[in-house]
Tab-separated table of C-alpha atoms and ligand atoms in Angstrom:
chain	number	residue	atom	x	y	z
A	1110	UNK	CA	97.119	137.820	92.052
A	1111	UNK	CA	96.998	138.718	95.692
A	1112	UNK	CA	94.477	136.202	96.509
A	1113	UNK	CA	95.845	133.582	94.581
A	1114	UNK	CA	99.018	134.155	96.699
A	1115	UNK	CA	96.755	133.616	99.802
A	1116	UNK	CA	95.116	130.847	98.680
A	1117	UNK	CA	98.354	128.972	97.552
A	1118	UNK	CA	100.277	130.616	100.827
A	1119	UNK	CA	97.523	129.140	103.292
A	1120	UNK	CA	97.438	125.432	100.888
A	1121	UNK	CA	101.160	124.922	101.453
A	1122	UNK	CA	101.314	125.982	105.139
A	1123	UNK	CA	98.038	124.056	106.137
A	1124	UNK	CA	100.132	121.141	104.268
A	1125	UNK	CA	102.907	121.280	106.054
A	1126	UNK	CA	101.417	121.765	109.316
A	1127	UNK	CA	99.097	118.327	108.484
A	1128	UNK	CA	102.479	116.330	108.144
A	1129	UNK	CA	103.962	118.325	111.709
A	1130	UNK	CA	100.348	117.299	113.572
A	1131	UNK	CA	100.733	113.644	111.843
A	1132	UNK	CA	104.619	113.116	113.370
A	1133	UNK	CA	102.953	114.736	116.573
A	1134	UNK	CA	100.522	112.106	116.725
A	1135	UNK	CA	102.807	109.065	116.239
A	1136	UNK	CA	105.289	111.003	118.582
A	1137	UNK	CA	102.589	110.817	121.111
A	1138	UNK	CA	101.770	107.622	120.794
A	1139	UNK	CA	105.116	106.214	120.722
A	1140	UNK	CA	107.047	108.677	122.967
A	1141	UNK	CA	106.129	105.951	125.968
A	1142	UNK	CA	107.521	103.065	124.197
A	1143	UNK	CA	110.411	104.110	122.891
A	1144	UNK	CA	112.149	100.693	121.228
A	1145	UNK	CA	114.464	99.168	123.955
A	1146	UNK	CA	116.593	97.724	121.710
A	1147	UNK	CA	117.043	100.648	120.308
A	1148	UNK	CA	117.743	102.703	123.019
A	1149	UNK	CA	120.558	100.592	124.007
A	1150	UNK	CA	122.378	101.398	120.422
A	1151	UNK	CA	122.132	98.317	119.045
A	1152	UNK	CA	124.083	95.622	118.778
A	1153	UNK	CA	127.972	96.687	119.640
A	1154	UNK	CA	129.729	93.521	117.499
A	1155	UNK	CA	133.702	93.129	117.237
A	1156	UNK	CA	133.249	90.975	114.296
A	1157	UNK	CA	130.843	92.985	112.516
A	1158	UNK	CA	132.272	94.766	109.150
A	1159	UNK	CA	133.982	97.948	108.984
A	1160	UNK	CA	136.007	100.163	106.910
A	1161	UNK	CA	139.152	101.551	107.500
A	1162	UNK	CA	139.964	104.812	105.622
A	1163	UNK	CA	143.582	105.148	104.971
A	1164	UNK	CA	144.550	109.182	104.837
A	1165	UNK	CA	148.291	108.671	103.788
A	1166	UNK	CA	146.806	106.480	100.578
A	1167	UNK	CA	144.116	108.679	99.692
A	1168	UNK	CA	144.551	111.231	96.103
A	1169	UNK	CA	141.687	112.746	96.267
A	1170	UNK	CA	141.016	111.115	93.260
A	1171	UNK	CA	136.607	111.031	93.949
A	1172	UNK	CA	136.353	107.863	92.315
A	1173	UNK	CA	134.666	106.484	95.721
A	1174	UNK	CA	132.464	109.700	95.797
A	1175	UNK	CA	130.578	108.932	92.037
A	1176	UNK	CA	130.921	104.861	92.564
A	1177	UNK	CA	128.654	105.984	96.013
A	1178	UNK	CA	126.450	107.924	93.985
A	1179	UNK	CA	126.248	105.552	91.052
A	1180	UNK	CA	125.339	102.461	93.942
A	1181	UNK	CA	122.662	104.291	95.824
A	1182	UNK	CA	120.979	105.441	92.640
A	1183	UNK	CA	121.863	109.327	93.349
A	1184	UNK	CA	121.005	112.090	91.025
A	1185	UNK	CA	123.444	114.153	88.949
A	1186	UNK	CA	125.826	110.704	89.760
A	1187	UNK	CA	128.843	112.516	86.849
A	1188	UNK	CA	129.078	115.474	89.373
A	1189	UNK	CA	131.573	115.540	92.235
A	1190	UNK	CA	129.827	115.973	95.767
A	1191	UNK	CA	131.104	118.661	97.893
A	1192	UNK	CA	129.408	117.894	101.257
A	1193	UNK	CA	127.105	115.282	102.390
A	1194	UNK	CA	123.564	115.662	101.144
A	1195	UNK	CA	120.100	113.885	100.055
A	1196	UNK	CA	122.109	113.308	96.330
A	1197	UNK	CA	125.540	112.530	97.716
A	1198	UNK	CA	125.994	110.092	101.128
A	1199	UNK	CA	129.368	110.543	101.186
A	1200	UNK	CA	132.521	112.864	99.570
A	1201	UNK	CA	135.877	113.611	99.628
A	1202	UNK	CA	137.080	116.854	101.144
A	1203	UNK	CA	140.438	118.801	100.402
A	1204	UNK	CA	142.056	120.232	103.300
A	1205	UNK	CA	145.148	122.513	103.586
A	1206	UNK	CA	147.324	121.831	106.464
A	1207	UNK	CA	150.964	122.580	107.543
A	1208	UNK	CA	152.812	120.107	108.106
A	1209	UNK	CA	155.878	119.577	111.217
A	1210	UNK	CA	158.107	121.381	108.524
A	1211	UNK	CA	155.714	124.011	108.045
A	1212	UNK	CA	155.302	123.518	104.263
A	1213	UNK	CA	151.634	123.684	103.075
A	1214	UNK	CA	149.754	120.066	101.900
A	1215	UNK	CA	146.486	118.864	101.226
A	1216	UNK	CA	145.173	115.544	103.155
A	1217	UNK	CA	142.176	114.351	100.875
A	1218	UNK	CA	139.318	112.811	103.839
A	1219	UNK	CA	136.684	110.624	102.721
A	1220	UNK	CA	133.535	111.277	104.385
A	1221	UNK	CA	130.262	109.164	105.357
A	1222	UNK	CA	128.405	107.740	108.094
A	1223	UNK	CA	130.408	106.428	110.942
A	1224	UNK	CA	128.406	103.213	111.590
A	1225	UNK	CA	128.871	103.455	115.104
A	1226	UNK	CA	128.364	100.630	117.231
A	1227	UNK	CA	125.880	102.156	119.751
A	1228	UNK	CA	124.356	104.916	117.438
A	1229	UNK	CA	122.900	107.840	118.729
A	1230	UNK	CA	120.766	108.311	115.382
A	1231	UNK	CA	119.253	104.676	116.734
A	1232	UNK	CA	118.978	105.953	120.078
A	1233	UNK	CA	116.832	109.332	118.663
A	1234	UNK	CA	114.527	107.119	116.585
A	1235	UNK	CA	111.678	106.719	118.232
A	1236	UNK	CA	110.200	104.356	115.499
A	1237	UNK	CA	112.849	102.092	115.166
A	1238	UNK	CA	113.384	103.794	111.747
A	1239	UNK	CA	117.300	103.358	112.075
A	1240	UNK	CA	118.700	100.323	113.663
A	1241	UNK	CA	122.234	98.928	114.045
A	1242	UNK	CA	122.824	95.343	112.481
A	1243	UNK	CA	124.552	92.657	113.809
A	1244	UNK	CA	126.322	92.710	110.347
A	1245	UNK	CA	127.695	96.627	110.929
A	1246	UNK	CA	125.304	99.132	109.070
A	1247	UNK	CA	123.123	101.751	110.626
A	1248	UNK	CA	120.345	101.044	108.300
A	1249	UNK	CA	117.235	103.379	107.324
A	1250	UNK	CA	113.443	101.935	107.305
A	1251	UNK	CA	111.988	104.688	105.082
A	1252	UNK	CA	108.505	103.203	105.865
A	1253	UNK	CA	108.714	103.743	109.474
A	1254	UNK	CA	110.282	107.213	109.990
A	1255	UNK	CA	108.064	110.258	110.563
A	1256	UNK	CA	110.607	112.930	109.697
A	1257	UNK	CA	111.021	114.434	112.787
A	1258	UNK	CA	114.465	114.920	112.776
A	1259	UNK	CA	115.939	113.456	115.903
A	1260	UNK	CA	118.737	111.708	114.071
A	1261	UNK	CA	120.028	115.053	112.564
A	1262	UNK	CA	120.116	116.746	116.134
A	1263	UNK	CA	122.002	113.246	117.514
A	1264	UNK	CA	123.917	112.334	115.270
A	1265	UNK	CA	127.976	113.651	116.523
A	1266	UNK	CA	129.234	113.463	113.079
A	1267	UNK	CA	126.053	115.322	111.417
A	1268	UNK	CA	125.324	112.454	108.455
A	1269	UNK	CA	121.876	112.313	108.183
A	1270	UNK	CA	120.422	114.581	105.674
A	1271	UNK	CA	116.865	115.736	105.172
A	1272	UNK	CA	114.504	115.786	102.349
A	1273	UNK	CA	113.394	119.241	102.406
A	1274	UNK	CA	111.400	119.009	99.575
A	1275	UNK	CA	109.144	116.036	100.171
A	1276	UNK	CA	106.338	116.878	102.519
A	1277	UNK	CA	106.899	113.991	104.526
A	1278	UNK	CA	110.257	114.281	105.022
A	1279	UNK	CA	112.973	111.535	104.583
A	1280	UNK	CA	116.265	111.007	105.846
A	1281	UNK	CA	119.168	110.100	103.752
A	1282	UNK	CA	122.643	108.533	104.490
A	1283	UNK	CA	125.238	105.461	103.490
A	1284	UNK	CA	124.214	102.705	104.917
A	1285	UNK	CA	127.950	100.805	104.121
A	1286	UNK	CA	126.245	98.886	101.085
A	1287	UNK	CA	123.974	96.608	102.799
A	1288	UNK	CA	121.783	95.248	100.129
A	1289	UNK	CA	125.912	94.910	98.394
A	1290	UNK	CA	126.918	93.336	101.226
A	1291	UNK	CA	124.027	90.947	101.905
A	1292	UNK	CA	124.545	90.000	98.465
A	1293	UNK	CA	128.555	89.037	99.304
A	1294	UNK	CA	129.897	92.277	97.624
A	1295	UNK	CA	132.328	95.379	99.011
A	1296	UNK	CA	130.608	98.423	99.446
A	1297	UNK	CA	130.593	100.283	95.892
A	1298	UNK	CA	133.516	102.790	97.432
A	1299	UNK	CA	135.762	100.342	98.306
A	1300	UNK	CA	135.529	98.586	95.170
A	1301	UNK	CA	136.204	101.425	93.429
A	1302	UNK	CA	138.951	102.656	95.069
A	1303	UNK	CA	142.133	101.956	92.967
A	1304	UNK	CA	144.562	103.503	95.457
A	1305	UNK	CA	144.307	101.281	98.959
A	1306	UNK	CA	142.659	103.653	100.735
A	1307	UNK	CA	140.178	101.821	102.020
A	1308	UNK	CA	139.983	98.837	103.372
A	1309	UNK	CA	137.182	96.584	104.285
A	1310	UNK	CA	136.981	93.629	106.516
A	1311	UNK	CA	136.245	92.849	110.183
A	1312	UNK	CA	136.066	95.486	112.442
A	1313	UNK	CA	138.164	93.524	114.633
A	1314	UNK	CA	140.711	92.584	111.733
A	1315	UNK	CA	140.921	96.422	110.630
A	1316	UNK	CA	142.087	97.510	114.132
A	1317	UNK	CA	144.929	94.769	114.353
A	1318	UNK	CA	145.732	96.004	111.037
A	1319	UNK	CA	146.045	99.623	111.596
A	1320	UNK	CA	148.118	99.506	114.873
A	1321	UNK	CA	150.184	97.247	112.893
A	1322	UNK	CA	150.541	100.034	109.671
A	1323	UNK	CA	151.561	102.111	112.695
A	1324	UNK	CA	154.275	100.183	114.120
A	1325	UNK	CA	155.756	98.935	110.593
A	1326	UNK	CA	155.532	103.036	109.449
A	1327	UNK	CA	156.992	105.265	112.192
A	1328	UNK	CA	156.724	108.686	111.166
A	1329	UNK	CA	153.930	108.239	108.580
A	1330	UNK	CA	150.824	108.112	110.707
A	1331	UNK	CA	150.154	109.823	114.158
A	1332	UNK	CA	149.469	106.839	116.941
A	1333	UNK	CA	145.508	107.205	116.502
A	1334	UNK	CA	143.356	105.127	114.846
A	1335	UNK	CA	140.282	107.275	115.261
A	1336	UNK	CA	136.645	105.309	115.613
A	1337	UNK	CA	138.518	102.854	117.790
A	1338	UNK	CA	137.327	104.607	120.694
A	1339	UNK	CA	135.282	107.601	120.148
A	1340	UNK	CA	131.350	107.841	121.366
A	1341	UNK	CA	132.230	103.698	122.389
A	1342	UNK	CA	133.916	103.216	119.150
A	1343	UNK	CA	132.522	103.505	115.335
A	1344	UNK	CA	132.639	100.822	112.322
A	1345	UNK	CA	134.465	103.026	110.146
A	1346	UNK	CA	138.135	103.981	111.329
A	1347	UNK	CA	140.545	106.458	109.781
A	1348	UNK	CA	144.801	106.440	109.618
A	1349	UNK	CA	146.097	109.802	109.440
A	1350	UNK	CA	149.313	111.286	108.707
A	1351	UNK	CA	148.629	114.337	110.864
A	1352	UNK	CA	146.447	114.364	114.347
A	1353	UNK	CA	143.151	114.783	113.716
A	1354	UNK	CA	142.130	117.796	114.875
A	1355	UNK	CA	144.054	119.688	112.429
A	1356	UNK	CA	141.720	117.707	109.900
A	1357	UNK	CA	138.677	119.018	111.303
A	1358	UNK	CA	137.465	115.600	112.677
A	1359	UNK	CA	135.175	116.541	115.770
A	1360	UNK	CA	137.359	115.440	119.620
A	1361	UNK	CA	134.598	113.076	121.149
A	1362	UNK	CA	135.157	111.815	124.159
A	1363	UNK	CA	134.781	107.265	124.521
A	1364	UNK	CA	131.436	107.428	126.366
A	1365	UNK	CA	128.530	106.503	123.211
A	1366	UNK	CA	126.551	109.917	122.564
A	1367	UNK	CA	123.690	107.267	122.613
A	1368	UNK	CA	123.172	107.693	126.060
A	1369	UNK	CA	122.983	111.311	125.604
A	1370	UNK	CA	120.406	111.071	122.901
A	1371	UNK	CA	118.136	109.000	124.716
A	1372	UNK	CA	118.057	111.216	127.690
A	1373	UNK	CA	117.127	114.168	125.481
A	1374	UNK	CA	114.325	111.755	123.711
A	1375	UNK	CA	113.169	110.455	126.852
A	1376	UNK	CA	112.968	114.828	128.418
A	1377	UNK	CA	111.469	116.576	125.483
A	1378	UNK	CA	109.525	113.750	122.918
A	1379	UNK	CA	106.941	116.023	121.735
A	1380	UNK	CA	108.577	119.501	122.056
A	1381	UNK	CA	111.246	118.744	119.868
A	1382	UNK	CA	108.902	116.780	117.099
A	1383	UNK	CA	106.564	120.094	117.234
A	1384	UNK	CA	109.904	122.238	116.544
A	1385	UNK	CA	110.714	120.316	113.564
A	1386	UNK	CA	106.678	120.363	112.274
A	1387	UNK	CA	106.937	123.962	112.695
A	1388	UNK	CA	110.232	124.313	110.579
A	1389	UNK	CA	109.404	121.860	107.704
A	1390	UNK	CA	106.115	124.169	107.238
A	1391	UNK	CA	107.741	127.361	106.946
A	1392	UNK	CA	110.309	125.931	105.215
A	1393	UNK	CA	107.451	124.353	102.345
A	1394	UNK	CA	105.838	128.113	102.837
A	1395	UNK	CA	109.002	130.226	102.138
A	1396	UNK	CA	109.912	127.901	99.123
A	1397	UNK	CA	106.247	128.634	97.615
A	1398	UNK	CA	105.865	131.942	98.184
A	1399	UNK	CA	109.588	132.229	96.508
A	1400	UNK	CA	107.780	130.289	93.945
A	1401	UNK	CA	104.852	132.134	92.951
A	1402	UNK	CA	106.720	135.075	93.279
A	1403	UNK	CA	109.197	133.996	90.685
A	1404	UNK	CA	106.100	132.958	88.587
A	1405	UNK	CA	104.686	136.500	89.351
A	1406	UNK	CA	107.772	138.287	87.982
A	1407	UNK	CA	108.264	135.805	84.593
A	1408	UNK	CA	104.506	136.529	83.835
A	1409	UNK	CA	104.783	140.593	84.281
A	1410	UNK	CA	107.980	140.834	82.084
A	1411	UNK	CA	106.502	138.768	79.453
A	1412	UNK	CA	103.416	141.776	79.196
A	1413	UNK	CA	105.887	144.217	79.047
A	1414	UNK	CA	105.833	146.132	75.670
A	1415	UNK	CA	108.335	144.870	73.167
A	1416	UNK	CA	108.745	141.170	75.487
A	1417	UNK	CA	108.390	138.173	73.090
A	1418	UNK	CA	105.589	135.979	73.537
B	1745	LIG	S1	127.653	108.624	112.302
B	1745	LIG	FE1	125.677	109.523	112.891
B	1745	LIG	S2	124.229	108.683	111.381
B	1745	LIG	FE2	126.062	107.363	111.350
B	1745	LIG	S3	125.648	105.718	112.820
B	1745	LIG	FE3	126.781	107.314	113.943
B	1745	LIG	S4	125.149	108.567	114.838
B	1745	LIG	FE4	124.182	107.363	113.228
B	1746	LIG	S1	129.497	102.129	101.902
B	1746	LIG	FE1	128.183	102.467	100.110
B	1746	LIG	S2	126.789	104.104	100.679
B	1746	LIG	FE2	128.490	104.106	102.175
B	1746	LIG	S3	129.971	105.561	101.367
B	1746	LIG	FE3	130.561	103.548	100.585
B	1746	LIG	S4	129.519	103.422	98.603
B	1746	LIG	FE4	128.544	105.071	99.720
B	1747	LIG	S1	138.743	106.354	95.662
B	1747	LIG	FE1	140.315	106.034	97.258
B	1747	LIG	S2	141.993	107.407	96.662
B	1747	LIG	FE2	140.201	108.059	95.490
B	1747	LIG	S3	139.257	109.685	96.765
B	1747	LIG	FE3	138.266	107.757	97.360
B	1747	LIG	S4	139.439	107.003	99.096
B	1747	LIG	FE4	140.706	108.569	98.099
């Protein structure tokens, strides 16, 4: 049994270590070229769509949450997401907060990609596997990306999730509908939404909206539309009763994180891209070994006198 441990130990590590020397090679060959266009963050468009999340409207009711999973052909799609994962690109958190009278309430958030307008997920890519459209999604390429993880370590908001389990490694996050929207159709959470709480339209329209809401409703939302500005302004923009940082939403200042991003790309290319290599292969190790192990134990209990066969 020992050896076969070995043998599947060194199979799974020399496995994951072909995928980490396969994103080192592309890294190495396109680390000199990252995409321009790219780089920049895209294409920054006013008129572009967005979505604008109204707090004070939302029940918590997760109907958004399962229409998401239901649109982008998610597993387990009858079970509630609690966080943003490979199954779920977005969900609906419950948060406890005190309000000015210092009675206890819960502000339900709806969470999902920002769709920034100069991305610092685009900015990381060296393949050009995300890209900002002139239409408003950040949209994924599966083909092109090489799983190296830049996005994740980018990404202010921390939306893009990682197939652990597939050797070559894929990224996963809402991409606002854009096969919905290309074919003139809301994104599936705003259709679904039978509360008001979110909105969809121009990104332009959705600001004038929501500093009108806050003129028309003193008292019921803090002067913030949040996205307007932060990291150069985002696609999707929230309302809140309360400020923000009480809701957990991270204080960024206007400047786009983009510019960050690229300067890390442009420093450390292959470094980082090794780091992640190295991780994804002890990750696919450790899972194994937990594997045969588990295997190990099931077939030593069923030889134990008495065990039913
Ligand atoms: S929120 Fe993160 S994943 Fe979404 S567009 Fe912005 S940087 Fe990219
Ligand atoms: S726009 Fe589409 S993918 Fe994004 S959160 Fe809404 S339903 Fe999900
Ligand atoms: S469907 Fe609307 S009301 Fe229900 S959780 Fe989502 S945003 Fe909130």
């Amino acid at each position: 049994m020992a050896a076969i441990n070995l043998e599947l130990s060194r199979r799974d590590m020399l496995k994951g270590m072909g995928c980490g020397i396969a994103a080192l090679a592309a890294s190495t060959a396109v680390a000199g070229s990252v995409n321009v266009a790219a780089a920049a963050g895209g294409p920054a468009n006013e008129d572009a769509w967005g979505i604008l999340i109204d707090l004070t409207r939302c029940t918590g009711c997760q109907s958004c949450a399962l229409a998401c999973k239901e649109a982008n052909d998610r597993p387990h799609p009858n079970t509630v997401p609690i966080r943003l994962d490979t199954d779920a690109y977005s969900y609906v958190e419950e948060r406890q907060i005190e309000n000015s009278v210092g009675d206890k309430e819960t502000v339900s958030i709806k969470h999902q990609c920002m769709h920034c307008l100069h991305p610092a997920c685009v900015s990381a890519c060296t393949v050009g596997a995300l890209r900002k459209t002139a239409e408003g999604p950040v949209v994924y390429d599966a083909e092109k990306c090489i799983g190296c993880r830049y996005c994740q370590y980018a990404c202010p908001f921390g939306v893009p999730c990682y197939e652990w389990e597939n050797p070559l490694g894929l990224i996963h996050k809402c991409e606002m509908c854009a096969s919905r929207l290309a074919e003139d159709e809301k994104p599936a959470c705003i259709a679904a939404c039978p509360n008001g709480a979110l909105r969809f339209g121009t990104r332009h329209q959705l600001l004038a909206q929501a500093h009108a809401q806050i003129v028309s409703n003193p008292g019921r939302y803090v002067e913030h539309v949040y996205g307007e500005h932060e990291v150069g302004g985002t696609s999707v923009l929230y309302l809140s009763p309360v400020p923000f940082s009480l809701l957990g939403f991270p204080e960024l200042g206007d400047d786009p994180n983009a510019k960050y991003a690229e300067a890390v790309m442009k420093a450390t290319p292959a470094i980082a891209l090794t780091v992640a290599s190295v991780v994804t292969a002890l990750h696919l190790f450790m899972q194994r070994r937990q594997q045969v192990h588990g295997e190990a134990t099931v077939h030593a209990e069923s030889h134990k006198p008495g065990a039913e066969l």
